[in-house]
PDB file of C-alpha atoms in Angstrom:
ATOM      1  CA  LYS P   1      13.778  20.476  33.015  1.00 77.00           C
ATOM      2  CA  PHE P   2      11.761  20.495  36.369  1.00 82.00           C
ATOM      3  CA  GLU P   3      12.961  21.825  39.504  1.00 86.00           C
ATOM      4  CA  ASN P   4      11.174  19.334  41.637  1.00 87.00           C
ATOM      5  CA  GLU P   5       8.733  16.555  41.582  1.00 84.00           C
ATOM      6  CA  ASP P   6       5.745  19.056  42.322  1.00 86.00           C
ATOM      7  CA  GLU P   7       6.528  20.630  39.044  1.00 87.00           C
ATOM      8  CA  LEU P   8       6.615  17.551  37.115  1.00 83.00           C
ATOM      9  CA  LYS P   9       3.253  16.430  38.765  1.00 83.00           C
ATOM     10  CA  ALA P  10       1.786  19.726  37.670  1.00 85.00           C
ATOM     11  CA  MET P  11       2.788  19.247  34.190  1.00 85.00           C
ATOM     12  CA  PHE P  12       0.931  15.607  34.073  1.00 83.00           C
ATOM     13  CA  ARG P  13      -2.146  17.351  35.573  1.00 83.00           C
ATOM     14  CA  GLN P  14      -2.070  19.764  32.847  1.00 85.00           C
ATOM     15  CA  SER P  15      -1.722  17.308  30.198  1.00 84.00           C
ATOM     16  CA  GLY P  16      -4.443  15.125  31.577  1.00 84.00           C
ATOM     17  CA  VAL P  17      -2.342  12.252  32.610  1.00 84.00           C
ATOM     18  CA  SER P  18      -1.892  11.299  36.219  1.00 83.00           C
ATOM     19  CA  TYR P  19       1.467  11.038  37.605  1.00 82.00           C
ATOM     20  CA  GLU P  20       0.847   7.515  39.140  1.00 86.00           C
ATOM     21  CA  LEU P  21      -0.219   6.272  35.768  1.00 87.00           C
ATOM     22  CA  MET P  22       2.980   7.373  34.106  1.00 85.00           C
ATOM     23  CA  ARG P  23       5.190   5.843  36.923  1.00 87.00           C
ATOM     24  CA  ARG P  24       3.270   2.669  36.611  1.00 92.00           C
ATOM     25  CA  GLN P  25       3.745   2.802  32.599  1.00 91.00           C
ATOM     26  CA  THR P  26       7.374   3.379  32.960  1.00 91.00           C
ATOM     27  CA  GLU P  27       7.738   0.518  35.496  1.00 95.00           C
ATOM     28  CA  ARG P  28       6.030  -1.941  33.222  1.00 95.00           C
ATOM     29  CA  ASN P  29       8.129  -0.784  30.143  1.00 95.00           C
ATOM     30  CA  PHE P  30      11.336  -1.307  32.336  1.00 95.00           C
ATOM     31  CA  VAL P  31      10.131  -4.743  33.382  1.00 95.00           C
ATOM     32  CA  SER P  32       9.327  -5.754  29.887  1.00 95.00           C
ATOM     33  CA  MET P  33      12.726  -4.513  28.519  1.00 95.00           C
ATOM     34  CA  GLN P  34      14.461  -6.537  31.216  1.00 94.00           C
ATOM     35  CA  TYR P  35      12.505  -9.772  30.369  1.00 92.00           C
ATOM     36  CA  LEU P  36      13.324  -9.238  26.523  1.00 90.00           C
ATOM     37  CA  GLN P  37      16.884  -8.692  27.273  1.00 90.00           C
ATOM     38  CA  GLN P  38      17.334 -11.754  29.688  1.00 90.00           C
ATOM     39  CA  ARG P  39      14.981 -14.273  28.301  1.00 87.00           C
ATOM     40  CA  VAL P  40      13.974 -13.588  24.788  1.00 86.00           C
ATOM     41  CA  MET P  41      17.196 -12.314  23.185  1.00 87.00           C
ATOM     42  CA  PRO P  42      19.365 -15.039  24.378  1.00 85.00           C
ATOM     43  CA  ALA P  43      16.908 -17.652  22.782  1.00 81.00           C
ATOM     44  CA  MET P  44      16.908 -15.707  19.527  1.00 78.00           C
ATOM     45  CA  ASP P  45      20.710 -15.736  19.441  1.00 78.00           C
ATOM     46  CA  ARG P  46      20.712 -19.609  19.470  1.00 84.00           C
ATOM     47  CA  ILE P  47      18.327 -19.649  16.469  1.00 87.00           C
ATOM     48  CA  GLY P  48      20.603 -20.510  13.500  1.00 85.00           C
ATOM     49  CA  HIS P  49      20.513 -20.666   9.720  1.00 87.00           C
ATOM     50  CA  ARG P  50      19.468 -24.366   9.734  1.00 90.00           C
ATOM     51  CA  ASP P  51      16.713 -23.677  12.158  1.00 90.00           C
ATOM     52  CA  LEU P  52      15.256 -20.790   9.776  1.00 90.00           C
ATOM     53  CA  ARG P  53      15.733 -22.919   6.798  1.00 93.00           C
ATOM     54  CA  GLU P  54      13.728 -25.731   8.384  1.00 94.00           C
ATOM     55  CA  TYR P  55      10.918 -23.284   9.422  1.00 94.00           C
ATOM     56  CA  TYR P  56      10.912 -21.994   5.810  1.00 95.00           C
ATOM     57  CA  ASP P  57      10.637 -25.263   4.192  1.00 95.00           C
ATOM     58  CA  GLY P  58       8.168 -26.783   6.726  1.00 96.00           C
ATOM     59  CA  HIS P  59       5.713 -23.784   6.248  1.00 96.00           C
ATOM     60  CA  PRO P  60       5.439 -23.035   2.617  1.00 94.00           C
ATOM     61  CA  GLU P  61       1.868 -21.511   3.103  1.00 95.00           C
ATOM     62  CA  LEU P  62       3.284 -18.715   5.057  1.00 95.00           C
ATOM     63  CA  PHE P  63       5.854 -17.677   2.235  1.00 96.00           C
ATOM     64  CA  LYS P  64       3.464 -17.798  -0.740  1.00 95.00           C
ATOM     65  CA  ILE P  65       3.174 -14.499  -2.789  1.00 94.00           C
ATOM     66  CA  GLN P  66      -0.096 -13.858  -4.612  1.00 93.00           C
ATOM     67  CA  ASP P  67      -0.223 -12.715  -8.249  1.00 94.00           C
ATOM     68  CA  SER P  68      -0.860  -8.872  -7.818  1.00 96.00           C
ATOM     69  CA  VAL P  69      -0.649  -5.576  -9.837  1.00 97.00           C
ATOM     70  CA  ASN P  70      -0.516  -1.898  -9.009  1.00 97.00           C
ATOM     71  CA  TRP P  71      -1.790   0.035 -11.744  1.00 98.00           C
ATOM     72  CA  ARG P  72      -3.077   3.544 -12.721  1.00 97.00           C
ATOM     73  CA  HIS P  73      -6.478   4.240 -14.128  1.00 97.00           C
ATOM     74  CA  ILE P  74      -8.341   7.328 -15.894  1.00 98.00           C
ATOM     75  CA  PHE P  75     -11.937   6.960 -17.071  1.00 98.00           C
ATOM     76  CA  ILE P  76     -13.143   9.375 -19.751  1.00 97.00           C
ATOM     77  CA  ALA P  77     -17.159   9.142 -19.590  1.00 97.00           C
ATOM     78  CA  LYS P  78     -18.959   9.212 -22.893  1.00 97.00           C
ATOM     79  CA  VAL P  79     -21.878  11.121 -21.364  1.00 97.00           C
ATOM     80  CA  LYS P  80     -19.356  14.191 -20.729  1.00 96.00           C
ATOM     81  CA  PHE P  81     -19.078  14.720 -24.496  1.00 97.00           C
ATOM     82  CA  LYS P  82     -21.471  15.428 -27.379  1.00 96.00           C
ATOM     83  CA  THR P  83     -20.424  12.095 -29.185  1.00 96.00           C
ATOM     84  CA  PRO P  84     -18.591   9.044 -28.397  1.00 96.00           C
ATOM     85  CA  GLU P  85     -15.984   9.905 -30.818  1.00 97.00           C
ATOM     86  CA  GLU P  86     -15.114  13.150 -28.992  1.00 97.00           C
ATOM     87  CA  ALA P  87     -14.743  11.074 -25.788  1.00 97.00           C
ATOM     88  CA  ARG P  88     -12.444   8.516 -27.544  1.00 97.00           C
ATOM     89  CA  LYS P  89     -10.350  11.290 -29.013  1.00 97.00           C
ATOM     90  CA  GLN P  90      -9.911  12.769 -25.569  1.00 98.00           C
ATOM     91  CA  ALA P  91      -8.763   9.397 -24.312  1.00 97.00           C
ATOM     92  CA  GLU P  92      -6.250   8.873 -27.042  1.00 97.00           C
ATOM     93  CA  GLU P  93      -4.920  12.475 -26.348  1.00 97.00           C
ATOM     94  CA  VAL P  94      -4.483  11.592 -22.695  1.00 97.00           C
ATOM     95  CA  VAL P  95      -2.639   8.423 -23.678  1.00 97.00           C
ATOM     96  CA  GLN P  96      -0.172  10.330 -25.832  1.00 97.00           C
ATOM     97  CA  LYS P  97       0.562  12.652 -23.013  1.00 97.00           C
ATOM     98  CA  ILE P  98       1.198   9.888 -20.617  1.00 97.00           C
ATOM     99  CA  LYS P  99       3.381   8.218 -23.105  1.00 95.00           C
ATOM    100  CA  ALA P 100       5.366  11.434 -23.626  1.00 96.00           C
ATOM    101  CA  GLY P 101       6.118  11.619 -19.913  1.00 95.00           C
ATOM    102  CA  GLU P 102       3.562  13.826 -18.436  1.00 96.00           C
ATOM    103  CA  ASP P 103       2.580  13.072 -14.834  1.00 95.00           C
ATOM    104  CA  PHE P 104      -0.354  10.427 -14.367  1.00 95.00           C
ATOM    105  CA  VAL P 105      -1.646  11.836 -11.259  1.00 93.00           C
ATOM    106  CA  THR P 106      -1.886  15.382 -12.736  1.00 95.00           C
ATOM    107  CA  LEU P 107      -3.603  14.098 -15.775  1.00 96.00           C
ATOM    108  CA  SER P 108      -5.893  11.974 -13.570  1.00 95.00           C
ATOM    109  CA  ARG P 109      -7.096  14.817 -11.715  1.00 94.00           C
ATOM    110  CA  LYS P 110      -7.549  16.959 -14.727  1.00 95.00           C
ATOM    111  CA  TYR P 111      -9.329  14.490 -17.135  1.00 97.00           C
ATOM    112  CA  CYS P 112     -10.543  11.585 -15.147  1.00 96.00           C
ATOM    113  CA  HIS P 113     -14.439  11.207 -14.507  1.00 96.00           C
ATOM    114  CA  GLY P 114     -14.307   8.310 -12.264  1.00 94.00           C
ATOM    115  CA  ASP P 115     -13.317   7.729  -8.640  1.00 94.00           C
ATOM    116  CA  SER P 116      -9.674   6.830  -9.461  1.00 94.00           C
ATOM    117  CA  ALA P 117      -9.026  10.618  -9.510  1.00 91.00           C
ATOM    118  CA  LEU P 118      -9.710  10.590  -5.775  1.00 92.00           C
ATOM    119  CA  ARG P 119      -7.155   7.856  -5.369  1.00 93.00           C
ATOM    120  CA  ASP P 120      -4.376   9.951  -7.252  1.00 92.00           C
ATOM    121  CA  GLY P 121      -5.170   7.826 -10.455  1.00 95.00           C
ATOM    122  CA  ASP P 122      -4.633   4.401  -8.679  1.00 96.00           C
ATOM    123  CA  GLY P 123      -6.589   1.678 -10.129  1.00 96.00           C
ATOM    124  CA  LEU P 124      -9.105  -0.354  -7.988  1.00 96.00           C
ATOM    125  CA  GLY P 125      -7.981  -3.891  -6.958  1.00 96.00           C
ATOM    126  CA  HIS P 126      -4.577  -5.476  -6.844  1.00 96.00           C
ATOM    127  CA  ASN P 127      -5.209  -9.197  -6.954  1.00 96.00           C
ATOM    128  CA  PRO P 128      -7.116 -11.143  -9.749  1.00 95.00           C
ATOM    129  CA  GLY P 129     -10.627 -11.249  -9.109  1.00 95.00           C
ATOM    130  CA  GLU P 130     -10.426  -7.780  -7.356  1.00 96.00           C
ATOM    131  CA  ILE P 131      -9.669  -5.539 -10.256  1.00 97.00           C
ATOM    132  CA  ARG P 132     -12.424  -3.178 -11.417  1.00 96.00           C
ATOM    133  CA  PRO P 133     -13.447  -2.847 -14.249  1.00 97.00           C
ATOM    134  CA  VAL P 134     -13.179  -6.680 -14.657  1.00 97.00           C
ATOM    135  CA  GLU P 135     -12.321  -6.072 -18.315  1.00 97.00           C
ATOM    136  CA  ALA P 136      -9.024  -4.555 -17.479  1.00 97.00           C
ATOM    137  CA  GLU P 137      -7.612  -7.398 -15.589  1.00 96.00           C
ATOM    138  CA  PRO P 138      -6.669  -9.731 -18.508  1.00 97.00           C
ATOM    139  CA  ILE P 139      -5.037  -6.756 -20.139  1.00 97.00           C
ATOM    140  CA  LEU P 140      -3.109  -5.755 -16.841  1.00 97.00           C
ATOM    141  CA  LEU P 141      -1.970  -9.380 -16.228  1.00 95.00           C
ATOM    142  CA  SER P 142      -0.461  -9.380 -19.718  1.00 95.00           C
ATOM    143  CA  MET P 143       1.432  -5.890 -19.559  1.00 96.00           C
ATOM    144  CA  LYS P 144       4.723  -5.108 -18.668  1.00 96.00           C
ATOM    145  CA  GLU P 145       5.744  -2.669 -15.838  1.00 96.00           C
ATOM    146  CA  GLY P 146       5.407   1.007 -16.932  1.00 95.00           C
ATOM    147  CA  GLU P 147       3.543   0.070 -20.053  1.00 96.00           C
ATOM    148  CA  VAL P 148       0.285   2.002 -21.091  1.00 97.00           C
ATOM    149  CA  ALA P 149      -2.523  -0.153 -22.643  1.00 97.00           C
ATOM    150  CA  ASP P 150      -4.646   0.743 -25.730  1.00 96.00           C
ATOM    151  CA  VAL P 151      -7.795   2.720 -24.734  1.00 97.00           C
ATOM    152  CA  LEU P 152     -10.251   0.222 -23.331  1.00 97.00           C
ATOM    153  CA  GLU P 153     -13.647   0.921 -24.622  1.00 97.00           C
ATOM    154  CA  LEU P 154     -16.791  -0.079 -22.502  1.00 97.00           C
ATOM    155  CA  PRO P 155     -20.318   0.877 -22.975  1.00 97.00           C
ATOM    156  CA  THR P 156     -20.007   3.851 -20.426  1.00 96.00           C
ATOM    157  CA  GLY P 157     -16.496   5.265 -21.575  1.00 97.00           C
ATOM    158  CA  TYR P 158     -13.012   4.824 -22.279  1.00 98.00           C
ATOM    159  CA  HIS P 159     -10.554   3.551 -19.556  1.00 98.00           C
ATOM    160  CA  ILE P 160      -6.843   4.354 -19.772  1.00 98.00           C
ATOM    161  CA  ILE P 161      -4.777   1.974 -17.947  1.00 97.00           C
ATOM    162  CA  GLN P 162      -0.992   1.667 -16.815  1.00 97.00           C
ATOM    163  CA  LEU P 163       0.909  -1.028 -15.147  1.00 98.00           C
ATOM    164  CA  THR P 164       3.159   0.362 -12.349  1.00 97.00           C
ATOM    165  CA  LYS P 165       4.273  -2.812 -10.605  1.00 97.00           C
ATOM    166  CA  ARG P 166       3.911  -6.405 -11.301  1.00 96.00           C
ATOM    167  CA  GLN P 167       4.287  -9.326  -8.720  1.00 95.00           C
ATOM    168  CA  TYR P 168       4.031 -12.777  -9.904  1.00 93.00           C
ATOM    169  CA  ALA P 169       2.677 -15.639  -7.798  1.00 93.00           C
ATOM    170  CA  GLY P 170       5.147 -17.966  -6.266  1.00 94.00           C
ATOM    171  CA  MET P 171       7.186 -18.226  -3.157  1.00 94.00           C
ATOM    172  CA  LYS P 172       9.261 -15.560  -1.337  1.00 93.00           C
ATOM    173  CA  PRO P 173      12.731 -16.467  -1.702  1.00 92.00           C
ATOM    174  CA  PHE P 174      14.565 -17.513   1.441  1.00 91.00           C
TER     175      PHE P 174
END
């Protein structure tokens, strides 16, 4: 799109990049690509199925999968209601709405009194030992994907949890 080299240099000056810097970067990229094409790619072509299998079998620690969960959470605080029973009733209604197919994220934004509303309803922590509140961990680890647990009551309020994805500990398959 440029008539001559001077116009190209002027464009670089306007954008705060020197012509020389761009020339050196382009040259380095070219040399790198040549190296990859002439040295690395031929070596990659020589790696066969047996080599990959040997590496996989010889390095099991690299292919371990940790137990983990993706989950959603809504917290209904008791202090936001006149009585704890009103808070529980609200929590039960939200659970029914979730089970009826209403959008969890929308419900979280509307009803959640905790910080999970800021994460679009995502629960805090994925791996055992990281999940908060800690009382939710054993429940989550026993649930099936898509399942909504019974309302979990803690001293400060009621927690609604839904398991969205479960990954069991083990090895990544070859």
